XYZ file of C-alpha atoms in Angstrom:
668
model
C 143.734 120.469 120.759
C 145.638 122.099 123.640
C 144.992 120.929 127.192
C 143.306 124.236 128.117
C 141.080 124.122 125.030
C 140.206 120.491 125.744
C 139.230 121.382 129.307
C 137.106 124.297 128.111
C 135.417 122.115 125.491
C 134.682 119.437 128.088
C 133.221 121.927 130.534
C 131.072 123.514 127.812
C 129.648 120.146 126.713
C 128.967 118.981 130.259
C 127.509 122.325 131.317
C 124.963 122.202 128.489
C 123.857 118.695 129.438
C 123.787 119.565 133.142
C 121.668 122.718 132.805
C 119.272 121.137 130.328
C 118.923 118.103 132.578
C 118.226 120.219 135.663
C 115.587 122.178 133.753
C 113.927 119.116 132.221
C 113.819 117.268 135.536
C 112.154 120.194 137.309
C 114.913 120.989 139.787
C 113.877 124.659 139.745
C 110.104 124.166 139.671
C 109.691 124.785 143.404
C 112.038 127.744 143.796
C 111.306 131.361 143.026
C 113.051 132.391 139.818
C 112.900 135.467 137.617
C 112.469 135.507 133.839
C 113.342 138.561 131.767
C 113.022 139.334 128.086
C 115.996 141.053 126.439
C 114.221 144.386 126.807
C 113.286 143.788 130.444
C 116.844 142.720 131.286
C 118.587 145.383 129.224
C 120.455 146.793 132.219
C 121.698 143.328 133.196
C 122.585 142.265 129.675
C 124.495 145.490 129.197
C 126.872 144.306 131.901
C 127.283 140.912 130.228
C 128.874 141.408 126.796
C 128.683 137.703 125.885
C 124.938 137.623 126.549
C 124.435 140.868 124.663
C 125.924 139.225 121.579
C 123.962 135.988 122.009
C 120.525 137.548 122.409
C 119.387 137.200 118.811
C 115.920 135.701 119.267
C 113.000 137.472 120.900
C 111.959 134.130 122.412
C 115.111 133.957 124.547
C 114.893 134.782 128.221
C 117.360 135.792 130.882
C 116.787 133.567 133.929
C 117.872 134.388 137.466
C 117.637 132.584 140.790
C 118.755 134.180 144.048
C 119.939 130.882 145.499
C 121.588 132.578 148.518
C 119.848 135.904 149.069
C 121.671 136.595 152.360
C 125.044 136.429 150.635
C 123.715 138.297 147.600
C 124.352 135.338 145.279
C 122.298 134.478 142.214
C 122.594 132.176 139.204
C 122.009 133.792 135.811
C 121.517 131.916 132.546
C 120.322 132.648 129.030
C 117.529 130.247 128.011
C 115.548 129.601 124.862
C 112.518 127.459 123.973
C 113.596 123.879 123.291
C 112.275 121.062 121.158
C 112.647 118.054 123.439
C 112.032 120.192 126.519
C 110.249 123.470 127.171
C 113.408 125.477 127.890
C 117.115 124.850 127.311
C 120.333 126.777 127.812
C 121.363 128.785 124.760
C 124.269 126.741 123.319
C 127.600 128.461 123.787
C 126.386 130.631 126.661
C 127.972 130.326 130.079
C 126.272 130.059 133.448
C 127.134 133.078 135.554
C 127.083 133.749 139.247
C 125.950 137.241 140.197
C 127.252 138.674 143.474
C 125.730 141.830 144.919
C 128.471 144.054 146.326
C 126.792 147.184 147.640
C 125.280 148.894 144.618
C 127.547 147.036 142.179
C 127.280 143.562 140.678
C 130.233 141.207 140.230
C 130.076 138.343 137.754
C 131.806 134.979 137.612
C 131.445 132.144 135.094
C 130.824 128.812 136.806
C 132.221 125.400 135.946
C 129.794 122.445 136.062
C 131.046 121.497 139.529
C 130.635 125.038 140.838
C 127.160 125.194 139.330
C 125.921 121.977 140.922
C 127.333 123.050 144.291
C 125.380 126.296 144.004
C 122.228 124.344 143.116
C 122.743 122.046 146.111
C 123.293 125.073 148.341
C 120.053 126.694 147.207
C 118.035 123.477 147.406
C 119.372 122.426 150.799
C 118.623 125.855 152.257
C 114.932 125.114 151.662
C 115.013 122.045 153.923
C 114.968 121.833 157.710
C 117.389 118.907 157.880
C 120.506 120.185 156.099
C 122.844 123.121 156.323
C 123.087 125.002 153.033
C 126.678 123.890 152.418
C 126.158 120.292 153.612
C 125.831 117.558 150.965
C 123.741 114.415 151.141
C 125.392 111.124 150.225
C 123.605 111.143 146.868
C 124.620 114.712 146.105
C 128.241 113.777 146.770
C 127.943 110.723 144.488
C 126.731 112.888 141.619
C 129.311 115.596 142.283
C 132.115 113.020 142.270
C 130.883 111.576 138.974
C 130.704 115.077 137.510
C 134.310 115.776 138.507
C 135.488 112.520 136.923
C 133.433 113.229 133.802
C 135.157 116.606 133.379
C 138.741 115.358 133.383
C 137.958 112.231 131.400
C 136.041 114.154 128.727
C 138.930 116.612 128.452
C 141.369 113.714 128.114
C 139.275 112.157 125.343
C 138.761 115.290 123.266
C 142.462 116.086 123.556
C 143.015 112.968 121.422
C 142.033 113.088 117.732
C 140.197 110.073 116.278
C 141.337 109.427 112.701
C 138.120 109.602 110.671
C 139.665 110.302 107.277
C 139.037 108.122 104.182
C 136.451 106.076 106.039
C 134.973 104.288 103.040
C 138.416 103.295 101.769
C 138.894 101.072 104.804
C 137.740 97.484 105.258
C 134.366 96.923 106.950
C 136.106 95.781 110.160
C 138.486 98.764 110.207
C 135.593 101.123 109.496
C 133.550 99.611 112.333
C 136.453 99.984 114.783
C 136.849 103.678 113.946
C 133.139 104.350 114.276
C 133.228 102.738 117.722
C 136.055 105.110 118.666
C 134.007 108.032 117.357
C 130.925 106.928 119.323
C 132.957 106.639 122.531
C 133.869 110.346 122.558
C 130.453 111.298 123.943
C 129.239 107.953 125.350
C 125.578 108.814 126.111
C 124.285 112.167 124.871
C 122.530 114.581 127.244
C 123.858 112.795 130.345
C 126.260 115.120 132.212
C 128.151 112.261 133.853
C 128.120 109.815 130.934
C 131.865 109.905 130.377
C 132.669 109.216 134.017
C 134.313 105.807 134.341
C 134.895 105.849 138.072
C 137.628 103.564 139.306
C 140.193 104.258 136.577
C 143.141 106.593 136.919
C 144.341 108.660 133.948
C 146.803 106.034 132.727
C 144.124 103.324 132.826
C 141.586 105.607 131.185
C 143.888 106.246 128.225
C 144.753 102.548 128.017
C 141.209 101.181 128.047
C 138.916 103.713 126.336
C 138.054 103.090 122.689
C 138.982 106.525 121.346
C 142.666 106.020 122.180
C 142.798 102.821 120.077
C 145.345 101.112 122.357
C 145.574 97.292 122.179
C 144.537 95.712 125.473
C 146.382 92.695 126.841
C 143.677 90.413 128.225
C 144.444 87.985 131.059
C 143.161 84.408 131.189
C 141.712 82.559 134.174
C 140.828 78.857 134.437
C 137.525 78.031 136.139
C 136.122 74.551 136.960
C 133.500 73.150 134.617
C 131.483 72.055 137.649
C 131.383 75.684 138.849
C 130.242 77.201 135.595
C 127.023 78.170 133.828
C 126.996 78.283 130.041
C 124.895 79.912 127.360
C 122.446 78.399 124.897
C 125.128 78.353 122.212
C 127.640 76.319 124.225
C 127.733 72.565 123.623
C 128.620 70.003 126.297
C 132.357 69.490 126.499
C 132.940 72.818 124.797
C 136.516 74.157 124.894
C 135.345 77.582 126.034
C 136.074 80.965 124.418
C 139.403 79.625 123.137
C 137.601 77.835 120.312
C 136.258 81.143 119.024
C 138.772 83.874 119.793
C 142.236 82.309 120.116
C 144.738 81.928 117.301
C 146.894 78.807 117.134
C 149.752 80.335 119.128
C 147.528 81.465 121.991
C 145.680 78.148 122.003
C 148.938 76.257 122.408
C 150.137 78.509 125.235
C 146.855 78.115 127.115
C 146.790 74.340 126.589
C 150.329 74.104 127.929
C 149.443 76.118 131.036
C 146.372 73.982 131.737
C 148.348 70.738 131.355
C 151.204 71.964 133.560
C 148.746 72.774 136.336
C 146.726 69.562 135.928
C 143.610 71.486 134.861
C 143.225 70.384 131.241
C 140.302 68.029 131.929
C 138.557 69.896 134.724
C 138.772 73.613 133.860
C 137.924 76.034 131.079
C 140.029 79.116 130.332
C 138.150 82.408 129.955
C 139.558 85.865 129.173
C 139.530 88.600 131.817
C 139.998 92.327 131.310
C 143.326 93.373 132.910
C 141.619 96.121 134.932
C 139.151 93.565 136.299
C 141.935 91.104 137.092
C 143.871 93.729 139.030
C 141.087 95.558 140.850
C 137.877 93.493 141.066
C 138.815 89.818 141.331
C 141.018 90.304 144.434
C 138.120 92.114 146.090
C 135.264 89.791 145.206
C 136.775 86.350 144.595
C 139.968 86.232 146.663
C 138.830 83.112 148.570
C 138.010 81.261 145.343
C 141.520 81.936 144.011
C 143.141 81.041 147.329
C 141.204 77.755 147.377
C 142.426 76.949 143.857
C 138.999 76.927 142.279
C 139.993 79.810 139.992
C 143.534 79.923 138.627
C 145.256 82.765 136.803
C 147.150 81.534 133.751
C 150.410 83.294 132.919
C 149.278 84.185 129.419
C 148.565 87.615 127.941
C 146.559 88.203 124.773
C 147.142 91.614 123.191
C 144.957 91.238 120.111
C 142.022 93.318 121.331
C 140.734 96.878 121.077
C 138.105 98.450 123.361
C 134.816 99.555 121.822
C 132.400 102.320 122.765
C 130.867 100.181 125.527
C 134.309 99.784 127.228
C 133.771 96.208 128.417
C 133.201 94.950 124.854
C 136.400 94.156 122.970
C 137.029 94.052 119.222
C 139.593 91.669 117.669
C 142.407 93.396 115.810
C 142.428 90.737 113.063
C 138.975 91.594 111.666
C 137.328 88.448 113.038
C 133.562 88.451 113.533
C 133.993 87.165 117.109
C 134.120 89.952 119.725
C 134.220 89.692 123.518
C 132.089 91.127 126.288
C 133.705 91.043 129.729
C 132.776 92.336 133.190
C 134.420 95.496 134.510
C 133.556 96.737 137.984
C 134.082 100.369 137.073
C 131.188 102.653 137.981
C 129.479 104.231 134.968
C 126.062 105.859 134.558
C 125.306 105.120 138.177
C 125.953 101.386 137.895
C 128.763 98.837 138.081
C 129.563 97.235 134.713
C 129.711 93.605 135.762
C 128.384 90.747 133.598
C 126.006 88.506 135.577
C 124.855 85.109 134.366
C 121.230 86.107 134.898
C 121.553 88.887 132.327
C 123.019 86.495 129.792
C 120.330 83.902 130.511
C 117.716 86.561 129.808
C 119.634 87.468 126.672
C 119.292 83.890 125.441
C 115.536 84.043 126.047
C 115.313 87.374 124.226
C 117.325 86.072 121.271
C 114.834 83.243 120.840
C 112.014 85.807 120.676
C 113.907 87.951 118.184
C 114.399 84.988 115.864
C 110.695 84.167 116.158
C 109.868 87.753 115.238
C 112.016 87.532 112.103
C 110.023 84.498 111.030
C 106.755 86.445 111.279
C 107.630 89.425 109.074
C 109.473 89.201 105.745
C 110.877 92.720 106.160
C 112.453 91.665 109.470
C 114.035 88.669 107.751
C 115.748 91.096 105.367
C 116.445 94.071 107.609
C 116.802 92.862 111.210
C 120.315 91.539 111.846
C 121.261 89.943 115.157
C 124.535 89.331 116.920
C 124.906 85.794 118.250
C 125.280 86.217 122.027
C 124.573 82.635 123.101
C 128.221 81.681 123.673
C 128.970 82.635 127.266
C 130.573 81.191 130.368
C 129.983 82.414 133.931
C 131.562 81.385 137.216
C 128.874 79.995 139.538
C 129.920 78.235 142.790
C 127.421 75.626 144.025
C 126.432 77.754 147.027
C 125.805 80.893 144.918
C 122.601 82.174 143.344
C 122.012 84.043 140.109
C 121.662 87.268 142.063
C 124.821 87.106 144.175
C 127.361 89.865 143.686
C 130.694 88.013 143.597
C 130.242 85.528 140.690
C 129.116 88.203 138.246
C 132.652 89.593 138.219
C 134.078 86.517 136.457
C 132.382 85.683 133.160
C 132.835 86.094 129.419
C 130.688 86.286 126.317
C 131.746 85.756 122.711
C 129.572 88.084 120.643
C 129.594 87.007 117.002
C 128.615 89.522 114.348
C 127.049 88.282 111.101
C 130.072 87.229 109.051
C 128.682 88.532 105.775
C 128.434 92.087 107.139
C 132.175 92.132 107.849
C 133.303 90.211 104.755
C 131.326 92.059 102.071
C 133.022 95.408 101.247
C 129.706 96.922 100.200
C 128.500 96.814 103.831
C 129.353 99.186 106.656
C 128.300 98.885 110.302
C 127.624 102.262 111.936
C 126.905 102.523 115.673
C 124.184 105.148 115.667
C 125.911 106.915 118.569
C 128.691 107.907 116.152
C 126.163 109.809 114.035
C 125.093 111.734 117.129
C 128.601 112.615 118.320
C 130.222 115.821 117.061
C 133.978 115.665 116.675
C 135.730 118.155 118.996
C 137.711 119.654 116.128
C 134.643 119.766 113.845
C 134.905 119.564 110.109
C 133.577 116.037 109.568
C 130.451 113.928 109.806
C 129.776 110.547 108.210
C 127.078 112.179 106.077
C 129.990 113.918 104.260
C 131.307 110.503 103.208
C 127.827 109.236 102.452
C 127.031 112.136 100.100
C 130.439 111.883 98.435
C 129.814 108.171 97.821
C 126.565 109.115 96.075
C 128.241 111.880 94.159
C 125.929 114.503 95.655
C 126.676 117.991 96.922
C 126.312 118.897 100.584
C 123.113 120.914 100.869
C 120.358 121.190 103.438
C 118.137 119.173 101.129
C 120.583 116.298 100.595
C 121.414 116.102 104.303
C 117.685 116.062 105.118
C 117.145 113.336 102.526
C 119.790 111.102 104.115
C 118.337 111.674 107.555
C 114.892 110.828 106.215
C 116.151 107.545 104.762
C 117.821 106.710 108.073
C 114.571 107.398 109.970
C 112.468 105.366 107.548
C 114.757 102.353 107.961
C 115.015 102.777 111.745
C 111.266 103.034 112.323
C 110.423 100.395 109.740
C 112.368 97.824 111.774
C 111.457 99.032 115.254
C 107.756 99.583 114.627
C 107.452 96.124 113.058
C 108.995 94.626 116.186
C 106.766 96.860 118.301
C 103.658 95.570 116.499
C 104.625 92.054 117.556
C 104.995 93.096 121.217
C 108.718 93.724 121.642
C 111.191 96.597 121.544
C 114.972 96.375 121.821
C 117.049 98.902 123.770
C 117.837 100.976 120.693
C 119.816 103.861 122.108
C 122.775 104.861 119.977
C 125.259 102.416 121.477
C 123.209 99.239 121.007
C 121.581 100.080 117.661
C 123.913 99.652 114.688
C 122.870 100.930 111.276
C 123.559 98.468 108.457
C 124.645 100.557 105.459
C 125.061 98.972 102.029
C 126.230 100.713 98.856
C 125.061 104.115 100.042
C 121.654 102.976 101.360
C 120.248 102.097 104.773
C 119.836 98.338 104.523
C 118.677 97.480 108.016
C 119.460 97.468 111.713
C 121.835 95.271 113.702
C 120.996 94.646 117.366
C 123.351 93.719 120.205
C 122.884 93.407 123.979
C 119.754 91.291 123.726
C 119.238 91.089 127.500
C 117.231 94.345 127.452
C 114.505 93.295 125.005
C 111.302 94.751 126.441
C 108.021 92.994 125.839
C 104.234 93.099 126.172
C 103.255 89.450 126.741
C 99.626 89.870 125.699
C 100.739 91.085 122.284
C 103.359 88.350 121.937
C 100.659 85.765 122.569
C 98.393 87.418 120.022
C 101.092 86.711 117.436
C 101.753 83.129 118.504
C 104.708 83.711 120.848
C 105.004 83.043 124.553
C 106.241 84.711 127.713
C 110.001 83.966 127.760
C 109.860 83.845 131.579
C 112.736 86.196 132.238
C 114.702 85.576 135.431
C 113.966 88.564 137.678
C 114.768 88.905 141.367
C 111.619 88.757 143.460
C 110.596 92.030 144.985
C 112.641 94.075 142.534
C 111.186 96.285 139.851
C 111.929 95.399 136.259
C 111.788 97.197 132.936
C 111.367 94.125 130.727
C 107.647 93.382 131.170
C 104.895 95.805 130.109
C 101.126 95.481 130.192
C 100.468 96.671 126.653
C 101.931 98.488 123.651
C 101.152 101.895 125.092
C 103.345 101.147 128.119
C 106.072 99.733 125.860
C 106.048 102.953 123.829
C 107.885 104.765 126.655
C 111.171 103.196 125.526
C 110.721 104.248 121.913
C 109.978 107.814 122.939
C 112.897 108.034 125.359
C 115.804 105.834 124.261
C 115.056 105.648 120.538
C 113.974 109.236 119.899
C 114.913 111.562 122.789
C 118.366 109.995 123.161
C 119.384 108.328 119.895
C 117.764 110.244 117.040
C 117.631 113.563 118.894
C 121.419 113.475 119.278
C 121.774 112.829 115.551
C 119.527 115.808 114.800
C 121.499 118.111 117.086
C 124.798 116.962 115.574
C 123.576 117.374 111.995
C 122.058 120.767 112.798
C 125.316 121.971 114.325
C 127.633 120.521 111.696
C 125.646 121.584 108.635
C 124.029 124.725 110.119
C 120.522 123.386 109.510
C 117.472 124.331 111.567
C 116.916 121.357 113.878
C 113.135 121.793 113.675
C 113.189 120.920 109.971
C 114.873 117.590 110.795
C 112.244 116.850 113.418
C 109.683 117.383 110.677
C 111.545 114.876 108.517
C 111.409 112.342 111.360
C 107.708 112.966 111.942
C 106.980 112.270 108.279
C 109.009 109.048 108.396
C 107.117 107.872 111.481
C 103.750 108.711 109.971
C 104.667 106.895 106.749
C 105.703 103.741 108.598
C 102.654 103.776 110.861
C 100.536 103.767 107.715
C 102.597 101.165 105.825
C 103.004 98.576 108.599
C 99.946 96.331 109.127
C 98.900 97.683 112.531
C 95.404 97.244 113.853
C 93.445 100.484 113.477
C 93.396 100.955 117.241
C 97.186 100.648 117.457
C 97.682 102.988 114.521
C 95.503 105.630 116.170
C 97.312 105.216 119.498
C 100.711 105.665 117.884
C 99.706 108.796 115.995
C 98.125 110.284 119.084
C 100.954 109.465 121.520
C 103.838 110.170 119.165
C 102.660 113.019 116.962
C 99.718 114.804 118.558
C 99.886 114.536 122.349
C 100.919 117.809 124.049
C 103.422 116.066 126.289
C 105.790 113.114 126.292
C 107.372 111.003 129.016
C 110.950 111.829 129.964
C 113.638 109.503 131.328
C 115.097 111.191 134.401
C 118.884 111.045 134.655
C 120.177 113.252 137.472
C 117.648 112.909 140.294
C 117.683 109.056 140.331
C 121.479 108.990 140.725
C 121.242 111.412 143.634
C 118.349 109.511 145.201
C 120.021 106.103 145.007
C 123.358 107.438 146.299
C 125.419 104.619 144.827
C 125.051 100.917 145.485
C 124.419 97.917 143.216
C 121.980 97.625 140.354
C 121.629 98.745 136.764
C 121.542 102.374 135.666
C 119.084 104.247 137.926
C 116.281 106.116 136.217
C 112.910 107.671 136.833
C 109.982 108.893 134.765
C 109.060 112.507 134.264
C 107.212 114.587 131.687
C 108.375 116.927 128.968
C 107.232 118.468 125.713
C 106.277 116.578 122.566
C 109.195 117.395 120.237
C 107.074 117.068 117.128
C 104.596 119.645 118.335
C 107.440 121.907 119.452
C 108.958 121.612 115.982
C 105.686 122.538 114.297
C 104.817 119.069 113.007
C 101.246 118.966 114.338
C 98.659 120.944 112.410
C 97.132 122.370 115.570
C 100.389 123.845 116.821
C 101.040 127.539 116.408
C 104.778 127.271 115.780
C 105.027 126.926 111.991
C 108.139 126.685 109.897
C 108.413 127.604 106.249
C 110.325 124.493 105.233
C 111.087 125.493 101.644
C 112.393 128.896 102.686
C 114.503 127.364 105.443
C 115.970 124.737 103.131
C 116.916 127.396 100.589
C 118.637 129.560 103.203
C 120.395 126.591 104.766
C 121.602 125.332 101.383
C 123.169 128.736 100.671
C 124.876 128.681 104.078
C 126.136 125.134 103.526
C 127.529 126.047 100.119
C 129.436 128.939 101.692
C 130.696 126.663 104.464
C 131.799 124.039 101.916
C 133.757 126.637 99.932
C 135.397 127.911 103.122
C 136.347 124.349 104.123
C 137.864 123.668 100.678
C 139.881 126.886 100.934
C 141.155 125.912 104.386
C 142.098 122.424 103.188
C 143.964 123.817 100.170
C 145.947 126.113 102.470
C 146.698 123.205 104.798
C-alpha cells in the first residue's frame, strides 16, 4: 500500500470511529442541528457528487450543524440508522465543511483532526469561559492522541501482515501471526486506540506486533529484599531466568551477577528496551545511582511483541511469555505494571480455578494462563500505590502447554476476527471453511459465527451465573479452536475479573479482598448480577463481538443485522440451557434482548475530562440503543428482516465475489 493510500485509509478508519463516538456520546445533543431526507436536501446533495452516489437508503439523513454561523461555517455528514447506536456515519462517506461565500457554497473534506477542532470550536463558543478557538487541557490531550493515532495507523497499514497458509503453520507460529493481525486495529471503535504516545516512528516500527521485529530485552538485577513476588514464585526462586532463558543466556546472566557480587542478593528480571531508555531514568534514577538496581550488560533478542505491546512472545515456540511495564501512554493511561494489579490477579486466578471446579463445562472449556509468576521492585519505604516502583516489574505468563503442542489446536485472539486487513481479501473464516471443505456462502459464514457465539456465551454466562465476569474484550479473550470447532475460551489478564460477592457466596466462594486504593472508585466489585451485566453488554458484545460482526459483514457482504440475529439466538439458547435461577433467566432476557436501551461505555468524553494524569483507562457510562431490537430480534420491534431472502441474496453475492477473487488470483 502506498504511503498516500495508507494515510487515506487511516484517516477513513479513524474518522468513522470519531464521528460514531461523538454521536453515541451525545456531543451534539445540546446544539441545534438540521436533519434532511434525500428529497429535502436535494439541492445540497446535488452539489456533493459523492453523497449523491451514496444516498441509496431512504432511512439515510443529511445532517448539518452551523458550528460557526458568523463565519458561515457548517459541518455536513451523511448518517444512517445504526445497530449499536441510533445513528452512525454512512461508511465510506466523508465529513465535509460547508462555507457560505455570498450566495455560493464552498466545500472541503475534513481530516479527523480538522473535524475535532471544528467540534471544539462550536462547543466552546457556547460557553462563557472559553474563546471559540481556545482549547482546554483535556481537548488538547485528545487532539494530540488523535494526531498520533493517524500517523501510527498509517504506518501500520502500510505494512502487510503475512496471513497466508495459516493452518499450515505450527500452533505457536499461527498464534504469533494472529497477534500481529489483532494489533492492526488495537481496540475497535476507539478513535485514538492506535496512539502509543511516547514512541517515535523508529520505535513504533520496532516495537509494534504487526512489524514482527525481534525485540532485544535488557536485564536489570534487583535486591531480593526489595522485591514482591507472585503466588507462583517459591522462596529462593531464581526469577524469570528459570522460565524464559536458554542455557546461553542463563550463563551470561550468572556471570554478570557473580562479577558484580550480586549472585546471592539479587534477582535478574527482563526490561523492555524502551522502558530502560525512557522510563527508568525518570522514575528510578536514585535507586540505580544508589546501586539497589543494576543494569546487566546482557541483551536477549528472542522476543516478539504481541497485540498488547507490553506482552512479549518467545520466538522459540515456548509456552512462557512475558508481560513487562511500558510507560507509553495508550487509551488514556500509562502502561506500567504495578504489583497491586498482579496481586489482584493472583486473587482472581484463585476464584477462576474455584469456578472451574463448580461446573463441568468450565473444566472442559475454560482455559487459563498461569500468571502467578511475577516479580516487582518494592523499596521498603514504598507502598503498593506509589508511582515509581510500578515501572520495574516482570510477569511470566504461561499458556497451557497442550494448546501449543497439539497441532489440532489453534489460539485465536478474538480481536483478530474483528480486524479487517487493509488490503482486504482474507478473513480467518476463509481458512476455517476451507478446513471443513465448505463453500463460502452467507449461510456457512453465519453458521460459523453462530458456533463462535454459542461457545463464547456458554463459557461467559456460566461464569456470570457464579458471580464473576472476565474482561473479555477482543484482546484478552482468546478463542480455543480445535479441528475446525470452537472448543473453549482462554483467558489472560486476570487482574480485571469483575465480581458480585453476594453471588460468589451463594455458590460457596468468598470475597477475594482485592487491594484497592481507599477513596478511589473501582470496577471490580458489583452489588449484583444486573450491575455486573454492564461489562458483558459493553466489552463482550458492543466491543468484541460487534467488531467481528462488522468485519464479517464487510468482508463477505452480509447484512450485519442477520448476524445480530444469530447472536441473539445463541444468547437465548444459552440462557435456557445454563442452570440459572428463573429470576436470573428473566433478568437476562429482559436486559439483553428486550429492553429498549442499553448502557454504553463512553470513550471520548472521559479522556477529555481527565486531561491526562495517572490511572487506568478513563471511561464513563452512557446510554444507547439495544442492538438486538435495532436488528429486529425482538418480536415487538417494527424493523423486521426476511432472513431467508437475505441469506439467498447474500449467498449469490458471495459466490460472485469468490469467482472474482479466484480470477484475480489466477491472473496474479
